Tab-separated table of C-alpha atoms in Angstrom:
chain	number	residue	atom	x	y	z
A	81	MET	CA	108.630	13.182	79.083
A	82	GLU	CA	108.455	11.276	75.829
A	83	SER	CA	106.083	13.804	74.305
A	84	ARG	CA	108.376	16.630	75.388
A	85	ARG	CA	111.418	14.950	73.797
A	86	ASN	CA	109.429	14.425	70.597
A	87	PHE	CA	108.428	18.119	70.589
A	88	VAL	CA	112.042	19.272	71.018
A	89	LYS	CA	113.201	16.850	68.332
A	90	ALA	CA	110.496	18.068	65.960
A	91	ALA	CA	111.363	21.686	66.674
A	92	LEU	CA	115.056	21.081	66.010
A	93	THR	CA	114.212	19.258	62.791
A	94	PHE	CA	111.959	22.116	61.670
A	95	GLY	CA	114.594	24.673	62.597
A	96	THR	CA	117.292	22.843	60.638
A	97	ALA	CA	114.992	22.554	57.629
A	98	ALA	CA	114.036	26.210	57.887
A	99	VAL	CA	117.686	27.295	57.975
A	100	ALA	CA	118.433	25.060	54.991
A	101	SER	CA	115.471	26.545	53.136
A	102	LEU	CA	116.620	30.070	53.879
A	103	LYS	CA	120.125	29.251	52.657
A	104	ALA	CA	118.719	27.775	49.493
A	105	LEU	CA	116.517	30.828	48.961
A	106	ALA	CA	119.445	33.144	49.535
A	107	ALA	CA	121.473	31.208	46.998
A	108	GLN	CA	118.868	31.862	44.302
A	109	PRO	CA	119.449	34.987	42.194
A	110	THR	CA	116.801	37.646	42.846
A	111	GLY	CA	116.123	41.156	41.674
A	112	HIS	CA	117.221	42.426	45.066
A	113	ASP	CA	120.768	41.098	44.661
A	114	LYS	CA	121.523	43.541	41.892
A	115	ALA	CA	120.020	46.405	43.871
A	116	ALA	CA	121.964	45.440	47.003
A	117	GLU	CA	125.193	45.208	45.038
A	118	HIS	CA	124.484	48.600	43.481
A	119	ASN	CA	123.718	50.133	46.898
A	120	MET	CA	127.005	48.791	48.270
A	121	HIS	CA	128.813	50.310	45.306
A	122	MET	CA	127.084	53.672	45.854
A	123	ALA	CA	127.892	53.622	49.568
A	124	ALA	CA	131.559	52.970	48.805
A	125	ARG	CA	131.535	55.798	46.260
A	126	HIS	CA	130.008	58.221	48.766
A	127	LYS	CA	132.470	57.184	51.461
A	128	GLY	CA	135.425	57.875	49.222
A	129	ARG	CA	134.152	61.190	47.871
A	130	VAL	CA	135.986	64.412	48.627
A	131	SER	CA	134.291	66.720	51.085
A	132	HIS	CA	133.531	69.435	48.543
A	133	PRO	CA	129.952	69.745	47.183
A	134	VAL	CA	129.142	68.905	43.580
A	135	LEU	CA	128.472	71.678	41.074
A	136	VAL	CA	124.808	72.653	40.794
A	137	GLU	CA	123.335	72.149	37.308
A	138	SER	CA	120.839	74.662	35.929
A	139	PRO	CA	119.311	73.127	32.770
A	140	ASP	CA	118.696	75.677	29.983
A	141	LEU	CA	120.536	78.394	31.913
A	142	PRO	CA	124.233	79.368	31.859
A	143	GLN	CA	126.600	79.506	34.799
A	144	LEU	CA	128.030	82.944	35.593
A	145	PRO	CA	131.855	82.888	35.360
A	146	TRP	CA	134.037	84.831	37.766
A	147	ARG	CA	137.607	85.967	38.174
A	148	MET	CA	139.779	86.346	41.240
A	149	ASP	CA	140.849	89.828	42.278
A	150	GLY	CA	143.083	89.135	45.242
A	151	ASP	CA	140.876	87.327	47.741
A	152	VAL	CA	137.639	88.492	46.095
A	153	LYS	CA	135.565	86.564	43.558
A	154	GLU	CA	134.310	89.103	41.018
A	155	PHE	CA	131.161	88.557	38.954
A	156	HIS	CA	129.572	90.765	36.281
A	157	LEU	CA	125.814	91.014	35.690
A	158	ILE	CA	124.077	93.089	33.023
A	159	ALA	CA	120.381	93.898	33.427
A	160	GLU	CA	118.968	94.058	29.919
A	161	PRO	CA	116.020	93.223	27.628
A	162	VAL	CA	116.199	89.715	26.156
A	163	GLN	CA	114.310	87.781	23.510
A	164	GLN	CA	113.628	84.268	24.677
A	165	GLN	CA	112.022	81.248	23.053
A	166	LEU	CA	109.603	79.669	25.535
A	167	VAL	CA	108.796	76.772	23.208
A	168	PRO	CA	109.625	76.338	19.516
A	169	GLY	CA	107.829	79.099	17.651
A	170	LYS	CA	106.898	81.165	20.696
A	171	MET	CA	109.231	84.092	21.312
A	172	ALA	CA	108.801	86.437	24.260
A	173	ASN	CA	110.199	89.886	24.953
A	174	LEU	CA	111.493	89.576	28.512
A	175	TRP	CA	113.906	91.368	30.816
A	176	GLY	CA	116.753	89.410	32.331
A	177	PHE	CA	120.482	89.282	32.914
A	178	ASN	CA	123.375	88.567	30.537
A	179	GLY	CA	121.051	87.528	27.734
A	180	SER	CA	118.738	85.146	29.574
A	181	ALA	CA	115.677	85.150	31.807
A	182	PRO	CA	116.179	83.864	34.421
A	183	GLY	CA	119.723	85.108	34.563
A	184	PRO	CA	122.831	82.932	34.913
A	185	THR	CA	123.369	80.849	38.042
A	186	ILE	CA	125.925	82.153	40.551
A	187	GLN	CA	127.769	79.622	42.728
A	188	VAL	CA	130.072	80.422	45.629
A	189	TYR	CA	131.288	78.830	48.863
A	190	GLN	CA	130.342	79.738	52.390
A	191	GLY	CA	132.904	82.268	53.614
A	192	ASP	CA	133.721	83.707	50.184
A	193	ARG	CA	134.014	87.430	49.701
A	194	VAL	CA	132.319	88.398	46.453
A	195	ARG	CA	132.040	91.470	44.278
A	196	ILE	CA	129.183	91.738	41.791
A	197	VAL	CA	129.469	94.512	39.211
A	198	VAL	CA	125.939	95.312	37.979
A	199	ASP	CA	125.324	97.376	34.833
A	200	ASN	CA	121.875	98.691	33.936
A	201	HIS	CA	121.077	98.428	30.214
A	202	LEU	CA	117.347	98.807	30.781
A	203	PRO	CA	115.406	101.903	29.643
A	204	GLU	CA	114.518	102.783	33.261
A	205	PRO	CA	116.086	102.757	36.752
A	206	PHE	CA	116.786	99.400	38.333
A	207	SER	CA	118.068	97.993	41.627
A	208	MET	CA	119.291	94.485	42.524
A	209	HIS	CA	118.185	92.723	45.693
A	210	TRP	CA	120.030	89.733	47.171
A	211	HIS	CA	117.131	87.673	48.492
A	212	GLY	CA	117.710	86.288	51.988
A	213	PHE	CA	121.308	87.505	52.268
A	214	GLU	CA	122.547	88.637	55.676
A	215	ILE	CA	124.777	91.449	54.431
A	216	PRO	CA	125.374	95.129	55.258
A	217	HIS	CA	122.337	97.370	54.754
A	218	ASN	CA	123.976	99.476	52.068
A	219	MET	CA	124.402	96.329	49.932
A	220	ASP	CA	120.794	95.079	50.252
A	221	GLY	CA	119.610	96.692	47.006
A	222	ALA	CA	116.266	98.104	48.178
A	223	PRO	CA	115.872	101.298	46.101
A	224	GLY	CA	115.201	104.463	48.049
A	225	THR	CA	116.212	102.904	51.359
A	226	SER	CA	119.623	101.262	51.043
A	227	GLN	CA	120.701	102.869	47.751
A	228	ASP	CA	119.604	105.066	44.895
A	229	PRO	CA	118.294	103.126	41.887
A	230	ILE	CA	120.835	102.473	39.157
A	231	LYS	CA	120.058	104.851	36.308
A	232	PRO	CA	119.902	103.627	32.685
A	233	GLY	CA	123.484	103.199	31.540
A	234	GLY	CA	124.690	103.286	35.132
A	235	ARG	CA	126.610	100.840	37.310
A	236	PHE	CA	126.593	99.786	40.952
A	237	ILE	CA	129.177	97.538	42.608
A	238	TYR	CA	128.004	95.242	45.385
A	239	GLU	CA	130.596	93.644	47.663
A	240	PHE	CA	130.132	91.506	50.768
A	241	THR	CA	131.306	88.397	52.618
A	242	LEU	CA	128.942	85.410	52.682
A	243	HIS	CA	128.678	83.456	55.900
A	244	GLN	CA	125.478	81.594	54.917
A	245	GLU	CA	124.943	78.394	52.939
A	246	GLY	CA	121.947	77.175	50.944
A	247	THR	CA	119.675	78.103	48.046
A	248	TYR	CA	119.285	81.851	47.538
A	249	PHE	CA	118.504	84.114	44.593
A	250	TYR	CA	118.915	87.594	43.163
A	251	HIS	CA	116.203	89.702	41.521
A	252	SER	CA	115.174	93.214	40.647
A	253	HIS	CA	113.483	95.029	43.498
A	254	MET	CA	111.125	96.859	41.133
A	255	ALA	CA	107.885	94.868	41.129
A	256	MET	CA	107.001	95.198	37.446
A	257	GLN	CA	110.527	94.258	36.450
A	258	GLU	CA	110.209	91.049	38.477
A	259	MET	CA	107.162	90.160	36.363
A	260	MET	CA	109.261	90.645	33.224
A	261	GLY	CA	111.703	87.894	34.240
A	262	MET	CA	114.442	89.505	36.345
A	263	LEU	CA	115.494	86.600	38.563
A	264	GLY	CA	118.549	84.381	39.024
A	265	ALA	CA	119.778	81.595	41.322
A	266	PHE	CA	122.548	82.267	43.841
A	267	ILE	CA	123.894	79.047	45.379
A	268	MET	CA	126.021	79.242	48.518
A	269	HIS	CA	127.747	75.893	48.964
A	270	PRO	CA	128.695	74.811	52.488
A	271	LYS	CA	132.391	74.485	53.302
A	272	GLN	CA	131.885	70.731	53.382
A	273	ALA	CA	129.262	68.699	51.542
A	274	TYR	CA	126.000	68.146	53.347
A	275	ASP	CA	125.372	64.791	55.010
A	276	PRO	CA	124.345	62.695	53.184
A	277	PRO	CA	126.180	63.951	50.083
A	278	VAL	CA	124.447	63.971	46.700
A	279	ASP	CA	125.612	62.783	43.302
A	280	ARG	CA	123.559	65.260	41.266
A	281	ASP	CA	122.381	68.734	42.261
A	282	PHE	CA	119.897	70.723	40.155
A	283	VAL	CA	118.231	74.127	40.423
A	284	ILE	CA	114.878	75.065	38.857
A	285	LEU	CA	113.460	78.596	38.823
A	286	MET	CA	109.731	79.133	38.349
A	287	GLN	CA	108.200	82.118	36.568
A	288	GLU	CA	104.890	82.980	34.902
A	289	TYR	CA	103.821	85.403	32.206
A	290	ALA	CA	100.607	86.769	30.699
A	291	ILE	CA	101.315	86.878	26.965
A	292	LEU	CA	98.507	87.269	24.453
A	293	PRO	CA	98.944	85.265	21.256
A	294	SER	CA	99.262	88.345	19.064
A	295	ASN	CA	101.769	90.128	21.322
A	296	PRO	CA	105.165	88.699	22.386
A	297	THR	CA	105.509	91.127	25.326
A	298	PRO	CA	104.122	90.068	28.735
A	299	ASN	CA	101.456	92.158	30.396
A	300	SER	CA	103.166	92.699	33.740
A	301	MET	CA	99.956	94.093	35.282
A	302	ASN	CA	97.829	91.059	34.481
A	303	MET	CA	96.532	88.793	37.249
A	304	GLU	CA	96.037	85.726	35.029
A	305	PHE	CA	98.995	83.889	33.525
A	306	ASN	CA	99.093	81.591	30.527
A	307	TRP	CA	102.794	80.783	30.144
A	308	LEU	CA	104.395	78.946	33.071
A	309	THR	CA	108.109	78.180	32.930
A	310	PHE	CA	110.923	76.140	34.466
A	311	ASN	CA	114.278	77.903	33.904
A	312	GLY	CA	112.737	80.127	31.246
A	313	LYS	CA	111.239	77.272	29.209
A	314	ALA	CA	107.750	75.806	29.046
A	315	GLY	CA	107.116	72.146	28.364
A	316	PRO	CA	108.012	70.427	26.096
A	317	ALA	CA	111.065	72.683	25.650
A	318	THR	CA	112.264	72.137	29.241
A	319	THR	CA	115.404	70.021	29.506
A	320	PRO	CA	115.011	66.835	31.588
A	321	LEU	CA	117.064	66.200	34.714
A	322	ILE	CA	119.331	63.245	33.929
A	323	MET	CA	120.592	60.901	36.633
A	324	ARG	CA	121.938	57.402	37.020
A	325	LEU	CA	119.924	54.711	38.781
A	326	GLY	CA	120.923	54.768	42.455
A	327	ASP	CA	122.152	58.368	42.527
A	328	ARG	CA	121.214	60.540	45.465
A	329	VAL	CA	119.730	63.727	44.007
A	330	ARG	CA	118.974	67.214	45.246
A	331	ILE	CA	116.549	69.505	43.392
A	332	ARG	CA	116.488	73.156	44.458
A	333	MET	CA	113.307	75.012	43.476
A	334	ILE	CA	112.943	78.808	43.478
A	335	ASN	CA	109.673	80.653	42.842
A	336	LEU	CA	109.227	84.311	41.934
A	337	GLY	CA	105.866	85.225	40.474
A	338	MET	CA	102.278	85.768	41.614
A	339	ASP	CA	101.311	82.143	42.310
A	340	HIS	CA	102.391	79.419	44.691
A	341	HIS	CA	103.304	76.126	43.025
A	342	PRO	CA	102.710	72.625	44.442
A	343	ILE	CA	105.533	70.721	42.737
A	344	HIS	CA	104.918	66.985	42.400
A	345	LEU	CA	107.432	64.244	41.535
A	346	HIS	CA	106.235	60.961	40.062
A	347	GLY	CA	107.667	57.607	41.086
A	348	HIS	CA	109.718	58.681	44.108
A	349	THR	CA	109.429	59.854	47.685
A	350	PHE	CA	111.568	62.787	48.760
A	351	VAL	CA	112.301	64.791	51.881
A	352	VAL	CA	112.451	68.595	52.099
A	353	THR	CA	115.943	69.416	53.319
A	354	GLY	CA	116.219	73.174	52.889
A	355	SER	CA	114.476	76.487	52.279
A	356	GLU	CA	115.402	80.037	51.326
A	357	GLY	CA	116.817	80.241	54.861
A	358	GLY	CA	119.319	77.412	54.424
A	359	ARG	CA	119.657	73.769	55.430
A	360	GLN	CA	116.949	72.373	57.720
A	361	PRO	CA	117.618	70.055	60.680
A	362	LYS	CA	117.128	66.370	59.891
A	363	THR	CA	114.463	66.208	62.600
A	364	THR	CA	112.216	68.284	60.325
A	365	TRP	CA	112.592	66.022	57.285
A	366	ALA	CA	109.383	64.202	56.417
A	367	PRO	CA	108.560	61.961	53.419
A	368	GLY	CA	106.421	63.335	50.612
A	369	ASN	CA	106.069	63.615	46.859
A	370	THR	CA	104.606	67.138	46.580
A	371	VAL	CA	106.039	70.339	48.031
A	372	LEU	CA	104.447	73.779	47.988
A	373	VAL	CA	106.939	76.375	46.802
A	374	GLY	CA	105.425	79.716	47.755
A	375	VAL	CA	106.103	83.078	46.171
A	376	ALA	CA	109.613	84.315	47.047
A	377	GLN	CA	110.483	80.942	48.548
A	378	ALA	CA	113.019	78.222	47.824
A	379	ARG	CA	112.666	74.546	48.665
A	380	ASP	CA	115.338	71.846	48.451
A	381	VAL	CA	114.205	68.241	48.122
A	382	GLU	CA	116.404	65.119	48.162
A	383	PHE	CA	115.773	61.512	47.233
A	384	VAL	CA	117.500	58.368	46.051
A	385	ALA	CA	116.753	57.740	42.377
A	386	ASN	CA	115.991	54.055	42.885
A	387	ASN	CA	113.052	53.679	40.486
A	388	PRO	CA	114.083	53.612	36.813
A	389	GLY	CA	111.930	55.482	34.314
A	390	ASP	CA	111.068	58.860	32.827
A	391	TRP	CA	109.214	60.524	35.686
A	392	MET	CA	107.333	63.791	35.454
A	393	LEU	CA	108.157	66.713	37.722
A	394	HIS	CA	105.503	69.416	37.501
A	395	CYS	CA	103.317	71.982	39.191
A	396	HIS	CA	100.055	70.270	40.048
A	397	LEU	CA	97.796	73.304	39.559
A	398	PRO	CA	95.794	72.288	36.456
A	399	HIS	CA	96.122	75.646	34.683
A	400	HIS	CA	99.878	75.533	35.246
A	401	MET	CA	100.102	72.326	33.214
A	402	MET	CA	99.117	74.225	30.070
A	403	ASN	CA	100.616	76.678	27.608
A	404	GLN	CA	98.917	79.732	26.114
A	405	MET	CA	95.596	79.105	27.843
A	406	SER	CA	93.941	82.042	26.095
A	407	SER	CA	91.331	82.662	23.512
A	408	THR	CA	93.428	82.415	20.396
A	409	VAL	CA	93.712	78.635	20.486
A	410	GLY	CA	90.347	77.100	21.257
A	411	PRO	CA	89.548	74.484	18.609
A	412	LEU	CA	93.149	74.363	17.438
A	413	THR	CA	93.923	72.116	20.390
A	414	ARG	CA	91.896	69.316	18.840
A	415	ARG	CA	91.133	70.138	15.191
A	416	PRO	CA	93.266	71.957	12.628
A	417	GLY	CA	91.612	75.244	11.706
A	418	MET	CA	91.918	78.988	11.407
A	419	PRO	CA	93.728	80.827	14.226
A	420	MET	CA	91.220	82.401	16.572
A	421	GLY	CA	91.042	84.841	19.452
A	422	VAL	CA	89.443	87.656	21.380
A	423	SER	CA	90.588	89.170	24.664
A	424	MET	CA	92.011	86.885	27.328
A	425	GLU	CA	89.099	87.763	29.620
A	426	ASN	CA	86.450	86.835	27.053
A	427	GLY	CA	88.284	83.780	25.847
A	428	MET	CA	88.719	82.422	29.368
A	429	GLY	CA	85.122	83.239	30.345
A	430	MET	CA	86.177	85.587	33.109
A	431	LEU	CA	83.524	87.560	34.947
A	432	ASP	CA	83.097	91.172	33.869
A	433	GLY	CA	80.077	92.041	35.990
A	434	THR	CA	77.479	90.737	33.538
A	435	PRO	CA	75.345	88.003	35.142
A	436	GLY	CA	75.817	84.727	33.336
A	437	ALA	CA	78.289	86.213	30.882
A	438	PRO	CA	80.907	83.420	31.015
A	439	LEU	CA	78.305	80.936	29.785
A	440	GLY	CA	77.071	83.133	26.962
A	441	ASP	CA	77.761	82.630	23.294
A	442	ASP	CA	79.951	85.742	23.214
A	443	TYR	CA	82.573	84.132	25.457
A	444	GLY	CA	85.069	81.809	23.817
A	445	SER	CA	87.276	81.564	20.767
A	446	SER	CA	86.605	83.900	17.888
A	447	LEU	CA	87.755	84.280	14.311
A	448	GLY	CA	90.176	86.799	12.951
A	449	ARG	CA	93.033	87.733	15.255
A	450	GLY	CA	95.585	85.430	13.717
A	451	MET	CA	94.677	86.578	10.220
A	452	GLY	CA	95.332	90.220	11.041
A	453	VAL	CA	91.792	91.358	10.286
A	454	GLY	CA	90.588	92.036	13.822
A	455	SER	CA	88.652	89.852	16.193
A	456	THR	CA	84.934	89.237	16.210
A	457	ASN	CA	82.499	88.039	18.852
A	458	ASP	CA	80.941	85.400	16.591
A	459	GLN	CA	82.644	82.534	18.380
A	460	PRO	CA	81.998	79.025	17.062
A	461	THR	CA	83.039	77.547	20.428
A	462	PRO	CA	82.100	79.325	23.674
A	463	ASN	CA	83.111	78.094	27.123
A	464	GLY	CA	79.589	77.074	28.077
A	465	GLN	CA	77.085	74.707	26.524
A	466	LEU	CA	76.312	75.516	22.901
A	467	SER	CA	72.828	76.458	21.857
A	468	PRO	CA	71.458	74.064	19.191
A	469	GLU	CA	71.994	76.661	16.469
A	470	ARG	CA	75.537	77.394	17.591
A	471	ALA	CA	76.319	73.694	17.813
A	472	LYS	CA	75.403	73.325	14.135
A	473	GLN	CA	77.563	76.337	13.247
A	474	ALA	CA	80.502	74.920	15.218
A	475	MET	CA	80.246	71.556	13.522
A	476	ALA	CA	80.058	73.170	10.092
A	477	ALA	CA	83.023	75.424	10.851
A	478	SER	CA	85.198	72.545	12.022
A	479	MET	CA	84.337	70.515	8.914
A	480	GLN	CA	85.307	73.396	6.611
A	481	LYS	CA	88.672	74.228	8.168
A	482	GLN	CA	91.219	71.525	7.461
A	483	GLU	CA	94.310	73.703	7.135
A	484	MET	CA	96.315	75.413	9.816
A	485	PRO	CA	98.505	78.009	8.080
A	486	ARG	CA	100.344	78.867	11.273
A	487	MET	CA	99.620	79.692	14.873
A	488	PRO	CA	99.917	83.319	16.047
A	489	GLY	CA	103.306	83.869	17.587
A	490	MET	CA	104.964	81.116	15.550
A	491	GLN	CA	108.060	82.428	13.810
A	492	HIS	CA	109.461	81.499	10.402
A	493	GLY	CA	107.124	78.635	9.624
A	494	GLU	CA	108.144	76.606	12.664
A	495	MET	CA	104.712	75.001	12.772
A	496	GLN	CA	105.956	72.724	10.003
A	497	GLY	CA	107.818	70.699	12.594
A	498	MET	CA	104.629	69.744	14.421
A	499	GLN	CA	103.675	66.083	14.227
A	500	HIS	CA	99.988	66.162	13.430
A	501	GLY	CA	98.757	62.729	14.338
A	502	GLN	CA	95.403	61.181	13.626
A	503	GLU	CA	92.473	62.683	15.526
A	504	GLU	CA	91.159	60.569	18.364
A	505	LEU	CA	87.790	62.232	18.828
A	506	SER	CA	84.215	61.107	18.951
A	507	GLU	CA	81.940	62.143	16.093
A	508	ASN	CA	79.906	64.435	18.333
A	509	ALA	CA	82.921	65.972	20.128
A	510	ASN	CA	81.885	69.563	19.405
A	511	GLN	CA	78.433	68.952	20.861
A	512	VAL	CA	79.807	67.993	24.265
A	513	PRO	CA	79.906	70.875	26.791
A	514	GLY	CA	83.472	71.612	27.873
A	515	PHE	CA	85.084	70.547	24.599
A	516	PRO	CA	87.556	71.707	23.419
A	517	GLN	CA	89.637	73.085	26.273
A	518	ASP	CA	91.600	76.267	25.668
A	519	ALA	CA	95.170	75.015	25.827
A	520	PHE	CA	98.104	75.404	23.488
A	521	MET	CA	99.338	72.161	21.952
A	522	GLU	CA	97.649	69.660	24.229
A	523	GLY	CA	97.301	66.153	22.857
A	524	PRO	CA	98.960	63.919	20.278
A	525	MET	CA	98.065	66.170	17.342
A	526	MET	CA	100.452	68.814	18.598
A	527	ALA	CA	103.510	66.709	19.417
A	528	MET	CA	106.793	68.391	18.522
A	529	ASP	CA	109.375	65.743	19.436
A	530	LYS	CA	111.716	66.682	16.595
A	531	MET	CA	111.525	70.410	17.315
A	532	VAL	CA	112.763	69.933	20.885
A	533	GLU	CA	115.220	67.146	20.122
A	534	LYS	CA	118.288	67.101	22.395
A	535	PRO	CA	120.454	64.423	24.043
A	536	GLU	CA	118.479	64.619	27.279
A	537	ASN	CA	115.317	63.594	25.382
A	538	TYR	CA	116.914	60.528	23.791
A	539	GLY	CA	114.795	57.411	24.202
A	540	LEU	CA	111.542	59.084	25.272
A	541	ARG	CA	108.355	57.550	23.883
A	542	PRO	CA	107.291	58.922	20.465
A	543	GLY	CA	104.724	61.681	20.834
A	544	TRP	CA	105.685	62.464	24.439
A	545	SER	CA	105.865	66.204	23.738
A	546	GLY	CA	102.139	66.451	22.994
A	547	PHE	CA	101.392	65.980	26.675
A	548	MET	CA	104.181	68.048	28.236
A	549	GLN	CA	103.185	71.661	28.871
A	550	GLY	CA	103.694	74.558	31.230
A	551	MET	CA	105.649	73.898	34.428
A	552	MET	CA	106.672	70.383	33.466
A	553	THR	CA	109.887	68.487	32.976
A	554	PHE	CA	111.207	64.941	33.344
A	555	VAL	CA	113.323	63.361	36.044
A	556	ARG	CA	114.978	60.594	34.029
A	557	VAL	CA	116.342	57.776	36.197
A	558	LEU	CA	118.460	55.743	33.798
A	559	GLU	CA	120.258	52.432	33.799
A	560	PRO	CA	124.047	52.970	33.566
A	561	GLU	CA	124.288	52.032	29.878
A	562	LYS	CA	121.608	54.507	28.791
A	563	TYR	CA	122.911	57.176	31.132
A	564	ASP	CA	126.429	56.861	29.718
A	565	LYS	CA	125.106	57.075	26.158
A	566	ILE	CA	123.223	60.312	26.839
A	567	MET	CA	126.247	61.793	28.613
A	568	ALA	CA	128.403	60.899	25.604
A	569	MET	CA	125.873	62.545	23.273
A	570	LYS	CA	125.931	65.691	25.412
A	571	ALA	CA	129.720	65.756	25.390
A	572	LYS	CA	129.736	65.853	21.584
A	573	GLN	CA	127.574	68.963	21.544
A	574	SER	CA	128.445	72.436	22.704
A	575	PRO	CA	127.294	72.414	26.337
A	576	ASN	CA	124.565	74.894	27.244
A	577	GLN	CA	126.254	75.579	30.562
A	578	GLN	CA	129.970	75.895	31.041
A	579	GLU	CA	132.004	74.845	34.046
A	580	MET	CA	132.550	77.864	36.249
A	581	PRO	CA	136.145	79.091	36.056
A	582	GLY	CA	137.758	78.391	39.392
A	583	MET	CA	135.053	76.114	40.820
A	584	GLU	CA	137.488	73.228	40.686
A	585	HIS	CA	139.739	75.045	43.152
A	586	HIS	CA	139.364	75.065	46.909
A	587	HIS	CA	136.948	77.599	48.297
A	588	HIS	CA	138.070	80.810	49.973
A	589	GLY	CA	139.686	80.217	53.314
A	590	SER	CA	140.504	76.525	52.801
């Protein structure tokens, strides 16, 4: 009995001490206190929010305004050729809508009746398809089946009531025109915000182009692509997604091209909450950090931005993390020199039926194209291992060329804004098989921080732009002070996307 009483007494003593220790520990300030307090604040903010969804942001793309005509929301789209800067110094001749490719973002509410007046300013017939819409057949936009194509200079008026909600898009239904850039986001907001509601909502459209360095017009028949874009821009010209620490965020991704894109987010875990068919049941949500967005698909992902930092969001296909991966660049990615180039097939070492051809000395960068004197097959840097004689020639060539007058495709001397840092190469770099890689502006020598300067890039590490290419952007999760500063900087500039007239009003039928 005595031993039992001693055991109970000891247990009570230990329990009292343990409780006291826990109280003392709880009284100590920890890093979790701030997070918990912030989470409570966010929960209160969400609870008190109105039931209407937040406006979707489309960085680098405008919003399409509308006007009310009775109970109908009327939009106006113009299909037309556009000139678009993919990155500073690289202009492309694309086809788009209302002056941009992709076209402006359309936002409506579930239940709205809409009218879209479409004018064709292209040099050939055109027809608009409303991807995933459940609408009358004569409004579907499939040429030859639901309507006659819109002739050059012609107009077609689409009108329908929208009972769906989710991430949809509009595009030309002529295949070659799709490859020239004719795409736009069409967001159908639910009558009430999704549960859980988000603080920030973004849309990103993915496209790809085959553009040779000496020609600003895409080859819409090509099967290899060297310019990969988010919202019509390639890294580092893409505009980061800005959010406050603790925000719940939705990113809508739309893909229209020839390739599927595995989109990866650093630093966070998300769930896929929707597709091009609308919102998905919560029972299907599963954690991940990479989502495959297939051709003609949309994927919505949501996460809580609880990890501060400048996190990359990008396609994880290696060739899609590059710009201008074609023969004209070659050694320029690592050493200043004369612009170079042959055909894309030769420069990329693509098979042409000749056994062993991609490893031959005639495959790789060549001299001449950028100088306007025609290309030659005397490449100093092929894709395969250099023969001893060619290795000597390559080394001699790289030692002789210390100037880079300007890269093909660069307009008005814009190369002057490049920040050419010190080379970080080994002495025998050109003797190592696989060096240099054919990629436009990869590495610290080709940083262009100042050329892509904007409020959303404020505070990024110096030289960041030298490593941001292709389908890449940042998800910037910022402490409140830094977030507020960037928002204030944006407010002082002319916004690149205007508030949609009427979006502040209740949706149709409310």
